[in-house]
């Protein structure tokens, strides 16, 4: 009987070792867009509408924590880390919601599109996010700001509010600034109303209180200047606003892009001195065709181009919506388009679609791939 017991224990131990080795061998070596993606604890990665920071040899993925039946923030912003982009370790909650009902980030508020950048001068990690106050729907249209001494957090909430109150966009004419018409002067969604939007109707409306900020991203340029890019004017117009040297406020310098164009979900990158931005239209939780914009200067004139997606389901951005464009460290001109497949009926099951950005004749394209790895960029090195 003793020998049977010893044999049984050895068998169980062997099975445990085999399973452990199997888990090691199960490390991911490729991306599978739209498939379930698990962290080191074999739990679904819960980082929606996110962005990635690369710092000292490691990637940090920040995103919205979703529940099964709610898109509201009941946990906060989560963080995952990785050395290879395929396998991610759960770093916990980077920015936790508050239990204080007077806090702007109280449980049940809306925290979306978190992005983090690093300030080399202050040695602070700075997080921006779209914030909607609890119980007010999408009326507030605030930006929230938090900081940390460590990339994974915890982040301390600093402030929130509208953007650039009392400041005019640099590409808005004197006639547009001084016009006296008001939103009540127009019937919504008419040609006249759209013309008024293009001429700054909502910028004037929000001039004193500050401009609306919803879907957003952050970008640090080669000269270390940082910019907040966000959907404004009731999601009808994009703004790009320059940040102060500490990345915690605005210089007052900003521009409007595609007034009345109905763009959201901005994601930006720079290649060969040229700026590229992918956005989407506004169709609620449903996907639509991506848009591409380019500029020679980040605060300069932006030009709209056709949908950069090609192939089957290109008109739906492969059933997803962009959130961030990730430069791959150590590879020249290697960028990953990060997108989400939103599932409002079960938010936690929203899937991630990561695709390589490839280039043809100086313009980039997005093409579907069921499975791919970073070797796709080797031809560019």
mmCIF file of C-alpha atoms in Angstrom:
data_model
loop_
_atom_site.group_PDB
_atom_site.id
_atom_site.type_symbol
_atom_site.label_atom_id
_atom_site.label_comp_id
_atom_site.label_asym_id
_atom_site.label_seq_id
_atom_site.Cartn_x
_atom_site.Cartn_y
_atom_site.Cartn_z
ATOM 1 C CA UNK A 1 0.000 0.000 0.000
ATOM 2 C CA UNK A 2 2.876 2.364 0.837
ATOM 3 C CA UNK A 3 4.430 1.848 -2.607
ATOM 4 C CA UNK A 4 1.081 2.657 -4.239
ATOM 5 C CA UNK A 5 0.844 5.831 -2.206
ATOM 6 C CA UNK A 6 4.392 6.876 -3.132
ATOM 7 C CA UNK A 7 3.693 6.087 -6.784
ATOM 8 C CA UNK A 8 0.486 8.088 -6.687
ATOM 9 C CA UNK A 9 2.249 11.104 -5.133
ATOM 10 C CA UNK A 10 5.007 10.901 -7.719
ATOM 11 C CA UNK A 11 2.371 10.699 -10.466
ATOM 12 C CA UNK A 12 0.556 13.767 -9.155
ATOM 13 C CA UNK A 13 3.850 15.652 -8.865
ATOM 14 C CA UNK A 14 4.791 14.670 -12.416
ATOM 15 C CA UNK A 15 1.427 15.910 -13.689
ATOM 16 C CA UNK A 16 1.885 19.214 -11.859
ATOM 17 C CA UNK A 17 5.367 19.663 -13.310
ATOM 18 C CA UNK A 18 4.084 18.774 -16.773
ATOM 19 C CA UNK A 19 1.273 21.322 -16.454
ATOM 20 C CA UNK A 20 3.707 23.981 -15.251
ATOM 21 C CA UNK A 21 6.018 23.270 -18.152
ATOM 22 C CA UNK A 22 3.012 23.350 -20.445
ATOM 23 C CA UNK A 23 2.143 26.820 -19.199
ATOM 24 C CA UNK A 24 5.696 27.960 -19.886
ATOM 25 C CA UNK A 25 5.547 26.461 -23.353
ATOM 26 C CA UNK A 26 2.183 28.156 -23.852
ATOM 27 C CA UNK A 27 3.800 31.590 -23.879
ATOM 28 C CA UNK A 28 2.435 33.559 -26.795
ATOM 29 C CA UNK A 29 4.715 34.241 -29.738
ATOM 30 C CA UNK A 30 2.248 36.028 -32.009
ATOM 31 C CA UNK A 31 -0.780 38.305 -32.091
ATOM 32 C CA UNK A 32 -4.244 36.902 -32.848
ATOM 33 C CA UNK A 33 -6.520 39.906 -33.426
ATOM 34 C CA UNK A 34 -10.015 39.536 -31.998
ATOM 35 C CA UNK A 35 -9.208 36.385 -30.004
ATOM 36 C CA UNK A 36 -9.336 36.056 -26.234
ATOM 37 C CA UNK A 37 -6.148 37.446 -24.698
ATOM 38 C CA UNK A 38 -5.093 36.312 -21.228
ATOM 39 C CA UNK A 39 -2.577 37.714 -18.750
ATOM 40 C CA UNK A 40 -0.018 35.813 -16.656
ATOM 41 C CA UNK A 41 -2.795 34.765 -14.247
ATOM 42 C CA UNK A 42 -4.828 33.267 -17.099
ATOM 43 C CA UNK A 43 -7.420 36.006 -16.694
ATOM 44 C CA UNK A 44 -8.722 38.086 -19.572
ATOM 45 C CA UNK A 45 -6.728 41.271 -20.077
ATOM 46 C CA UNK A 46 -9.028 44.075 -18.947
ATOM 47 C CA UNK A 47 -7.558 47.253 -20.476
ATOM 48 C CA UNK A 48 -10.024 48.709 -22.950
ATOM 49 C CA UNK A 49 -9.658 51.969 -24.871
ATOM 50 C CA UNK A 50 -6.062 51.925 -23.782
ATOM 51 C CA UNK A 51 -2.590 53.064 -24.660
ATOM 52 C CA UNK A 52 0.953 51.813 -24.125
ATOM 53 C CA UNK A 53 3.989 53.478 -22.541
ATOM 54 C CA UNK A 54 7.494 52.129 -23.201
ATOM 55 C CA UNK A 55 9.923 52.813 -20.364
ATOM 56 C CA UNK A 56 13.333 51.330 -19.562
ATOM 57 C CA UNK A 57 12.913 48.185 -21.614
ATOM 58 C CA UNK A 58 9.344 47.397 -20.642
ATOM 59 C CA UNK A 59 5.920 48.156 -22.110
ATOM 60 C CA UNK A 60 3.051 49.286 -19.880
ATOM 61 C CA UNK A 61 -0.494 48.886 -21.181
ATOM 62 C CA UNK A 62 -3.121 51.080 -19.481
ATOM 63 C CA UNK A 63 -6.845 50.729 -20.106
ATOM 64 C CA UNK A 64 -10.396 50.919 -18.834
ATOM 65 C CA UNK A 65 -11.448 48.169 -16.442
ATOM 66 C CA UNK A 66 -14.815 46.829 -17.601
ATOM 67 C CA UNK A 67 -17.426 44.736 -15.813
ATOM 68 C CA UNK A 68 -19.913 42.298 -17.288
ATOM 69 C CA UNK A 69 -22.883 44.658 -17.288
ATOM 70 C CA UNK A 70 -21.530 48.181 -17.015
ATOM 71 C CA UNK A 71 -19.232 50.554 -18.877
ATOM 72 C CA UNK A 72 -18.997 52.786 -15.809
ATOM 73 C CA UNK A 73 -15.806 52.903 -13.760
ATOM 74 C CA UNK A 74 -16.215 50.684 -10.713
ATOM 75 C CA UNK A 75 -12.535 49.755 -10.425
ATOM 76 C CA UNK A 76 -10.491 52.319 -12.356
ATOM 77 C CA UNK A 77 -7.592 52.197 -14.804
ATOM 78 C CA UNK A 78 -5.703 48.919 -14.978
ATOM 79 C CA UNK A 79 -2.080 48.333 -15.959
ATOM 80 C CA UNK A 80 -0.238 45.397 -17.527
ATOM 81 C CA UNK A 81 3.465 45.081 -18.324
ATOM 82 C CA UNK A 82 5.361 43.152 -20.981
ATOM 83 C CA UNK A 83 8.849 42.733 -22.383
ATOM 84 C CA UNK A 84 7.759 41.264 -25.732
ATOM 85 C CA UNK A 85 4.225 42.686 -26.396
ATOM 86 C CA UNK A 86 2.763 39.171 -26.650
ATOM 87 C CA UNK A 87 2.679 38.183 -22.971
ATOM 88 C CA UNK A 88 1.365 40.539 -20.308
ATOM 89 C CA UNK A 89 1.682 40.587 -16.535
ATOM 90 C CA UNK A 90 -1.086 42.038 -14.404
ATOM 91 C CA UNK A 91 0.276 45.083 -12.529
ATOM 92 C CA UNK A 92 -3.041 45.772 -10.822
ATOM 93 C CA UNK A 93 -5.016 49.010 -10.656
ATOM 94 C CA UNK A 94 -2.962 52.027 -11.706
ATOM 95 C CA UNK A 95 -5.642 54.610 -10.880
ATOM 96 C CA UNK A 96 -8.376 53.521 -8.481
ATOM 97 C CA UNK A 97 -11.810 55.075 -8.337
ATOM 98 C CA UNK A 98 -12.777 56.790 -5.101
ATOM 99 C CA UNK A 99 -15.469 55.889 -2.601
ATOM 100 C CA UNK A 100 -15.888 59.579 -1.770
ATOM 101 C CA UNK A 101 -19.105 60.739 -3.420
ATOM 102 C CA UNK A 102 -17.634 64.239 -3.740
ATOM 103 C CA UNK A 103 -14.689 63.009 -5.801
ATOM 104 C CA UNK A 104 -14.861 63.517 -9.587
ATOM 105 C CA UNK A 105 -13.611 59.917 -10.000
ATOM 106 C CA UNK A 106 -16.080 58.342 -7.586
ATOM 107 C CA UNK A 107 -17.265 54.793 -8.262
ATOM 108 C CA UNK A 108 -19.766 54.897 -11.110
ATOM 109 C CA UNK A 109 -18.219 57.832 -12.920
ATOM 110 C CA UNK A 110 -16.987 57.321 -16.488
ATOM 111 C CA UNK A 111 -13.246 56.970 -17.094
ATOM 112 C CA UNK A 112 -12.271 56.332 -20.706
ATOM 113 C CA UNK A 113 -9.243 56.301 -23.047
ATOM 114 C CA UNK A 114 -6.458 56.555 -20.411
ATOM 115 C CA UNK A 115 -3.004 57.415 -21.793
ATOM 116 C CA UNK A 116 0.305 57.818 -19.955
ATOM 117 C CA UNK A 117 3.464 59.734 -20.931
ATOM 118 C CA UNK A 118 6.746 60.257 -19.085
ATOM 119 C CA UNK A 119 8.228 63.664 -18.353
ATOM 120 C CA UNK A 120 12.013 63.442 -18.343
ATOM 121 C CA UNK A 121 12.444 66.798 -16.583
ATOM 122 C CA UNK A 122 10.113 66.164 -13.649
ATOM 123 C CA UNK A 123 10.598 62.360 -13.726
ATOM 124 C CA UNK A 124 6.854 62.018 -13.357
ATOM 125 C CA UNK A 125 4.515 59.688 -15.195
ATOM 126 C CA UNK A 126 1.450 61.643 -16.301
ATOM 127 C CA UNK A 127 -1.930 60.118 -17.091
ATOM 128 C CA UNK A 128 -4.724 61.851 -19.021
ATOM 129 C CA UNK A 129 -8.196 60.378 -19.499
ATOM 130 C CA UNK A 130 -11.698 61.287 -20.626
ATOM 131 C CA UNK A 131 -13.829 61.835 -17.523
ATOM 132 C CA UNK A 132 -17.585 62.071 -17.220
ATOM 133 C CA UNK A 133 -19.046 62.934 -13.830
ATOM 134 C CA UNK A 134 -21.314 60.407 -12.162
ATOM 135 C CA UNK A 135 -24.995 60.786 -12.961
ATOM 136 C CA UNK A 136 -24.484 63.398 -15.685
ATOM 137 C CA UNK A 137 -24.205 61.176 -18.761
ATOM 138 C CA UNK A 138 -21.739 62.640 -21.251
ATOM 139 C CA UNK A 139 -22.496 66.254 -20.360
ATOM 140 C CA UNK A 140 -19.301 67.172 -18.500
ATOM 141 C CA UNK A 141 -16.808 66.226 -21.260
ATOM 142 C CA UNK A 142 -13.850 66.692 -18.916
ATOM 143 C CA UNK A 143 -10.227 65.680 -19.051
ATOM 144 C CA UNK A 144 -8.800 64.073 -15.933
ATOM 145 C CA UNK A 145 -5.117 64.214 -14.962
ATOM 146 C CA UNK A 146 -3.155 61.995 -12.562
ATOM 147 C CA UNK A 147 0.544 61.457 -11.812
ATOM 148 C CA UNK A 148 2.857 58.829 -10.373
ATOM 149 C CA UNK A 149 6.534 58.298 -9.580
ATOM 150 C CA UNK A 150 6.336 54.775 -10.989
ATOM 151 C CA UNK A 151 5.136 53.658 -14.439
ATOM 152 C CA UNK A 152 2.634 51.099 -13.118
ATOM 153 C CA UNK A 153 1.368 53.422 -10.409
ATOM 154 C CA UNK A 154 -0.376 53.989 -8.154
ATOM 155 C CA UNK A 155 -1.438 57.269 -9.778
ATOM 156 C CA UNK A 156 -2.731 60.164 -7.738
ATOM 157 C CA UNK A 157 -5.650 62.109 -9.177
ATOM 158 C CA UNK A 158 -4.665 65.772 -9.624
ATOM 159 C CA UNK A 159 -7.506 67.635 -11.305
ATOM 160 C CA UNK A 160 -10.207 67.642 -13.965
ATOM 161 C CA UNK A 161 -12.072 70.107 -16.126
ATOM 162 C CA UNK A 162 -12.644 71.475 -19.602
ATOM 163 C CA UNK A 163 -9.750 72.510 -21.855
ATOM 164 C CA UNK A 164 -8.287 75.949 -22.663
ATOM 165 C CA UNK A 165 -10.993 78.155 -21.171
ATOM 166 C CA UNK A 166 -10.767 81.713 -22.463
ATOM 167 C CA UNK A 167 -8.431 80.745 -25.308
ATOM 168 C CA UNK A 168 -9.064 80.774 -29.056
ATOM 169 C CA UNK A 169 -7.742 78.172 -31.509
ATOM 170 C CA UNK A 170 -4.835 79.580 -33.502
ATOM 171 C CA UNK A 171 -6.484 78.577 -36.791
ATOM 172 C CA UNK A 172 -9.780 80.331 -36.086
ATOM 173 C CA UNK A 173 -10.230 83.651 -37.918
ATOM 174 C CA UNK A 174 -11.080 86.958 -36.284
ATOM 175 C CA UNK A 175 -14.461 86.889 -37.984
ATOM 176 C CA UNK A 176 -15.181 83.449 -36.551
ATOM 177 C CA UNK A 177 -14.126 84.577 -33.085
ATOM 178 C CA UNK A 178 -16.329 87.669 -33.046
ATOM 179 C CA UNK A 179 -19.478 86.228 -34.626
ATOM 180 C CA UNK A 180 -22.527 86.717 -32.382
ATOM 181 C CA UNK A 181 -24.742 83.843 -33.500
ATOM 182 C CA UNK A 182 -25.809 81.226 -30.950
ATOM 183 C CA UNK A 183 -26.803 77.530 -31.092
ATOM 184 C CA UNK A 184 -30.471 78.475 -30.575
ATOM 185 C CA UNK A 185 -30.361 80.400 -33.833
ATOM 186 C CA UNK A 186 -30.243 77.165 -35.851
ATOM 187 C CA UNK A 187 -32.189 73.994 -36.384
ATOM 188 C CA UNK A 188 -29.816 71.132 -35.616
ATOM 189 C CA UNK A 189 -28.416 68.942 -38.411
ATOM 190 C CA UNK A 190 -29.400 71.359 -41.140
ATOM 191 C CA UNK A 191 -26.913 72.674 -43.692
ATOM 192 C CA UNK A 192 -26.972 76.072 -42.022
ATOM 193 C CA UNK A 193 -26.221 74.523 -38.633
ATOM 194 C CA UNK A 194 -23.307 72.515 -40.047
ATOM 195 C CA UNK A 195 -21.887 75.655 -41.657
ATOM 196 C CA UNK A 196 -22.150 77.411 -38.306
ATOM 197 C CA UNK A 197 -20.344 74.518 -36.591
ATOM 198 C CA UNK A 198 -17.517 74.773 -39.117
ATOM 199 C CA UNK A 199 -17.317 78.496 -38.395
ATOM 200 C CA UNK A 200 -16.851 77.915 -34.659
ATOM 201 C CA UNK A 201 -20.372 78.010 -33.210
ATOM 202 C CA UNK A 202 -19.550 75.580 -30.398
ATOM 203 C CA UNK A 203 -16.081 77.002 -29.768
ATOM 204 C CA UNK A 204 -17.732 80.345 -28.991
ATOM 205 C CA UNK A 205 -20.394 78.613 -26.904
ATOM 206 C CA UNK A 206 -17.731 76.942 -24.726
ATOM 207 C CA UNK A 207 -15.160 79.750 -24.789
ATOM 208 C CA UNK A 208 -15.512 80.792 -21.136
ATOM 209 C CA UNK A 209 -16.147 77.366 -19.608
ATOM 210 C CA UNK A 210 -13.521 75.627 -21.729
ATOM 211 C CA UNK A 211 -13.657 73.234 -24.658
ATOM 212 C CA UNK A 212 -15.175 69.765 -24.412
ATOM 213 C CA UNK A 213 -12.777 66.804 -24.257
ATOM 214 C CA UNK A 214 -13.935 63.238 -24.906
ATOM 215 C CA UNK A 215 -12.140 60.492 -26.881
ATOM 216 C CA UNK A 216 -8.451 61.327 -26.585
ATOM 217 C CA UNK A 217 -4.809 60.412 -26.881
ATOM 218 C CA UNK A 218 -1.436 61.920 -25.950
ATOM 219 C CA UNK A 219 1.650 62.419 -28.101
ATOM 220 C CA UNK A 220 5.214 63.409 -27.212
ATOM 221 C CA UNK A 221 7.168 64.825 -30.139
ATOM 222 C CA UNK A 222 10.898 64.549 -30.851
ATOM 223 C CA UNK A 223 11.520 67.866 -29.096
ATOM 224 C CA UNK A 224 9.776 66.492 -25.950
ATOM 225 C CA UNK A 225 6.800 68.802 -26.379
ATOM 226 C CA UNK A 226 3.589 66.978 -25.522
ATOM 227 C CA UNK A 227 0.116 67.318 -27.017
ATOM 228 C CA UNK A 228 -3.394 66.369 -25.974
ATOM 229 C CA UNK A 229 -5.522 65.302 -28.956
ATOM 230 C CA UNK A 230 -9.222 65.033 -28.239
ATOM 231 C CA UNK A 231 -12.695 65.003 -29.730
ATOM 232 C CA UNK A 232 -14.455 68.289 -28.959
ATOM 233 C CA UNK A 233 -17.443 70.452 -29.928
ATOM 234 C CA UNK A 234 -19.971 67.663 -29.247
ATOM 235 C CA UNK A 235 -17.639 65.189 -31.017
ATOM 236 C CA UNK A 236 -17.909 67.212 -34.209
ATOM 237 C CA UNK A 237 -14.343 68.557 -34.321
ATOM 238 C CA UNK A 238 -10.910 67.355 -33.220
ATOM 239 C CA UNK A 239 -8.576 69.611 -31.256
ATOM 240 C CA UNK A 240 -4.828 69.350 -30.699
ATOM 241 C CA UNK A 241 -3.629 71.278 -27.646
ATOM 242 C CA UNK A 242 -0.017 71.888 -26.619
ATOM 243 C CA UNK A 243 0.860 71.012 -23.016
ATOM 244 C CA UNK A 244 3.082 72.919 -20.613
ATOM 245 C CA UNK A 245 6.634 71.707 -19.962
ATOM 246 C CA UNK A 246 5.537 69.662 -16.937
ATOM 247 C CA UNK A 247 2.697 68.078 -18.998
ATOM 248 C CA UNK A 248 0.165 69.042 -16.318
ATOM 249 C CA UNK A 249 -1.579 71.953 -18.042
ATOM 250 C CA UNK A 250 -2.059 73.769 -21.347
ATOM 251 C CA UNK A 251 -0.027 76.547 -22.945
ATOM 252 C CA UNK A 252 -3.171 77.957 -24.548
ATOM 253 C CA UNK A 253 -1.974 77.062 -28.046
ATOM 254 C CA UNK A 254 -4.332 74.729 -29.898
ATOM 255 C CA UNK A 255 -5.944 74.086 -33.281
ATOM 256 C CA UNK A 256 -9.154 72.669 -34.716
ATOM 257 C CA UNK A 257 -9.044 69.793 -37.215
ATOM 258 C CA UNK A 258 -11.802 68.914 -39.682
ATOM 259 C CA UNK A 259 -14.483 71.192 -38.158
ATOM 260 C CA UNK A 260 -17.849 69.446 -38.349
ATOM 261 C CA UNK A 261 -16.185 66.251 -39.586
ATOM 262 C CA UNK A 262 -17.531 64.133 -36.717
ATOM 263 C CA UNK A 263 -14.260 62.447 -35.738
ATOM 264 C CA UNK A 264 -13.422 60.548 -32.570
ATOM 265 C CA UNK A 265 -10.951 57.898 -31.347
ATOM 266 C CA UNK A 266 -7.783 59.745 -32.461
ATOM 267 C CA UNK A 267 -4.511 57.773 -32.657
ATOM 268 C CA UNK A 268 -1.301 59.389 -33.893
ATOM 269 C CA UNK A 269 2.267 58.596 -34.904
ATOM 270 C CA UNK A 270 5.179 60.264 -36.692
ATOM 271 C CA UNK A 271 7.296 58.888 -39.554
ATOM 272 C CA UNK A 272 9.980 60.664 -41.590
ATOM 273 C CA UNK A 273 8.993 64.017 -40.111
ATOM 274 C CA UNK A 274 5.349 63.598 -41.100
ATOM 275 C CA UNK A 275 2.397 63.169 -38.752
ATOM 276 C CA UNK A 276 -0.254 60.509 -39.332
ATOM 277 C CA UNK A 277 -3.540 60.251 -37.452
ATOM 278 C CA UNK A 278 -6.212 57.563 -37.649
ATOM 279 C CA UNK A 279 -9.687 58.437 -36.399
ATOM 280 C CA UNK A 280 -13.181 57.002 -36.677
ATOM 281 C CA UNK A 281 -16.627 58.359 -37.354
ATOM 282 C CA UNK A 282 -19.268 58.593 -34.616
ATOM 283 C CA UNK A 283 -21.706 55.672 -34.733
ATOM 284 C CA UNK A 284 -22.120 54.885 -31.050
ATOM 285 C CA UNK A 285 -20.746 51.461 -30.124
ATOM 286 C CA UNK A 286 -20.969 50.260 -33.734
ATOM 287 C CA UNK A 287 -17.855 50.199 -35.938
ATOM 288 C CA UNK A 288 -17.404 52.346 -39.032
ATOM 289 C CA UNK A 289 -14.751 53.174 -41.616
ATOM 290 C CA UNK A 290 -11.496 54.612 -40.281
ATOM 291 C CA UNK A 291 -10.260 58.014 -41.456
ATOM 292 C CA UNK A 292 -6.661 59.040 -42.137
ATOM 293 C CA UNK A 293 -5.243 62.527 -41.666
ATOM 294 C CA UNK A 294 -1.696 63.762 -42.296
ATOM 295 C CA UNK A 295 0.267 66.935 -41.539
ATOM 296 C CA UNK A 296 3.779 68.269 -41.882
ATOM 297 C CA UNK A 297 3.491 70.044 -38.542
ATOM 298 C CA UNK A 298 1.456 68.838 -35.607
ATOM 299 C CA UNK A 299 -0.174 72.262 -35.218
ATOM 300 C CA UNK A 300 -0.281 72.868 -38.921
ATOM 301 C CA UNK A 301 -2.746 72.116 -41.672
ATOM 302 C CA UNK A 302 -4.109 68.563 -41.584
ATOM 303 C CA UNK A 303 -5.259 66.805 -44.765
ATOM 304 C CA UNK A 304 -7.968 64.164 -44.887
ATOM 305 C CA UNK A 305 -7.330 60.968 -46.903
ATOM 306 C CA UNK A 306 -9.391 57.859 -47.708
ATOM 307 C CA UNK A 307 -9.837 54.947 -45.302
ATOM 308 C CA UNK A 308 -6.404 53.349 -44.698
ATOM 309 C CA UNK A 309 -7.955 49.901 -44.197
ATOM 310 C CA UNK A 310 -7.974 47.507 -47.153
ATOM 311 C CA UNK A 311 -9.605 44.140 -47.778
ATOM 312 C CA UNK A 312 -12.615 42.379 -46.288
ATOM 313 C CA UNK A 313 -14.501 44.416 -43.665
ATOM 314 C CA UNK A 314 -12.280 47.443 -44.285
ATOM 315 C CA UNK A 315 -15.385 49.638 -44.253
ATOM 316 C CA UNK A 316 -15.904 48.609 -40.602
ATOM 317 C CA UNK A 317 -12.244 48.862 -39.592
ATOM 318 C CA UNK A 318 -12.394 45.081 -39.177
ATOM 319 C CA UNK A 319 -15.263 45.471 -36.694
ATOM 320 C CA UNK A 320 -13.162 47.614 -34.354
ATOM 321 C CA UNK A 321 -12.308 51.189 -33.388
ATOM 322 C CA UNK A 322 -8.780 52.537 -32.927
ATOM 323 C CA UNK A 323 -7.437 53.674 -29.578
ATOM 324 C CA UNK A 324 -3.646 54.051 -29.901
ATOM 325 C CA UNK A 325 -0.707 53.624 -32.261
ATOM 326 C CA UNK A 326 2.192 51.864 -30.598
ATOM 327 C CA UNK A 327 5.786 52.354 -31.816
ATOM 328 C CA UNK A 328 7.741 49.108 -31.454
ATOM 329 C CA UNK A 329 10.992 49.694 -29.587
ATOM 330 C CA UNK A 330 14.186 48.769 -31.418
ATOM 331 C CA UNK A 331 12.588 48.553 -34.857
ATOM 332 C CA UNK A 332 12.630 51.313 -37.443
ATOM 333 C CA UNK A 333 9.254 52.584 -38.665
ATOM 334 C CA UNK A 334 7.425 49.776 -36.845
ATOM 335 C CA UNK A 335 3.979 50.767 -35.587
ATOM 336 C CA UNK A 336 1.034 48.745 -34.264
ATOM 337 C CA UNK A 337 -2.553 49.922 -34.653
ATOM 338 C CA UNK A 338 -4.378 49.152 -31.391
ATOM 339 C CA UNK A 339 -8.165 48.904 -31.560
ATOM 340 C CA UNK A 340 -11.131 47.629 -29.564
ATOM 341 C CA UNK A 341 -14.185 45.613 -30.482
ATOM 342 C CA UNK A 342 -16.765 47.131 -28.202
ATOM 343 C CA UNK A 343 -19.471 44.863 -26.773
ATOM 344 C CA UNK A 344 -21.757 47.055 -24.664
ATOM 345 C CA UNK A 345 -24.019 44.105 -23.847
ATOM 346 C CA UNK A 346 -21.032 42.430 -22.114
ATOM 347 C CA UNK A 347 -18.278 45.064 -21.858
ATOM 348 C CA UNK A 348 -15.652 42.796 -20.301
ATOM 349 C CA UNK A 349 -15.763 40.647 -23.461
ATOM 350 C CA UNK A 350 -14.637 43.528 -25.665
ATOM 351 C CA UNK A 351 -11.819 42.119 -27.830
ATOM 352 C CA UNK A 352 -8.524 43.683 -28.861
ATOM 353 C CA UNK A 353 -7.498 44.063 -32.483
ATOM 354 C CA UNK A 354 -3.800 44.786 -32.968
ATOM 355 C CA UNK A 355 -2.544 45.041 -36.542
ATOM 356 C CA UNK A 356 0.763 46.089 -38.119
ATOM 357 C CA UNK A 357 0.890 49.379 -39.975
ATOM 358 C CA UNK A 358 2.508 48.846 -43.365
ATOM 359 C CA UNK A 359 3.443 51.419 -45.974
ATOM 360 C CA UNK A 360 2.856 51.764 -49.710
ATOM 361 C CA UNK A 361 4.023 54.811 -51.674
ATOM 362 C CA UNK A 362 4.594 56.791 -48.503
ATOM 363 C CA UNK A 363 1.117 56.153 -47.109
ATOM 364 C CA UNK A 364 0.229 53.527 -44.564
ATOM 365 C CA UNK A 365 -2.293 50.742 -44.879
ATOM 366 C CA UNK A 366 -4.055 48.404 -42.460
ATOM 367 C CA UNK A 367 -4.805 44.886 -43.637
ATOM 368 C CA UNK A 368 -6.423 42.089 -41.703
ATOM 369 C CA UNK A 369 -4.349 39.172 -40.459
ATOM 370 C CA UNK A 370 -5.646 36.261 -38.370
ATOM 371 C CA UNK A 371 -2.203 35.846 -36.837
ATOM 372 C CA UNK A 372 1.061 37.756 -37.107
ATOM 373 C CA UNK A 373 4.252 38.531 -35.214
ATOM 374 C CA UNK A 374 6.844 41.278 -35.041
ATOM 375 C CA UNK A 375 8.959 39.714 -37.791
ATOM 376 C CA UNK A 376 6.621 41.440 -40.235
ATOM 377 C CA UNK A 377 8.622 44.592 -39.501
ATOM 378 C CA UNK A 378 12.032 43.032 -40.162
ATOM 379 C CA UNK A 379 11.922 44.015 -43.803
ATOM 380 C CA UNK A 380 11.789 47.635 -42.672
ATOM 381 C CA UNK A 381 14.946 47.485 -40.524
#
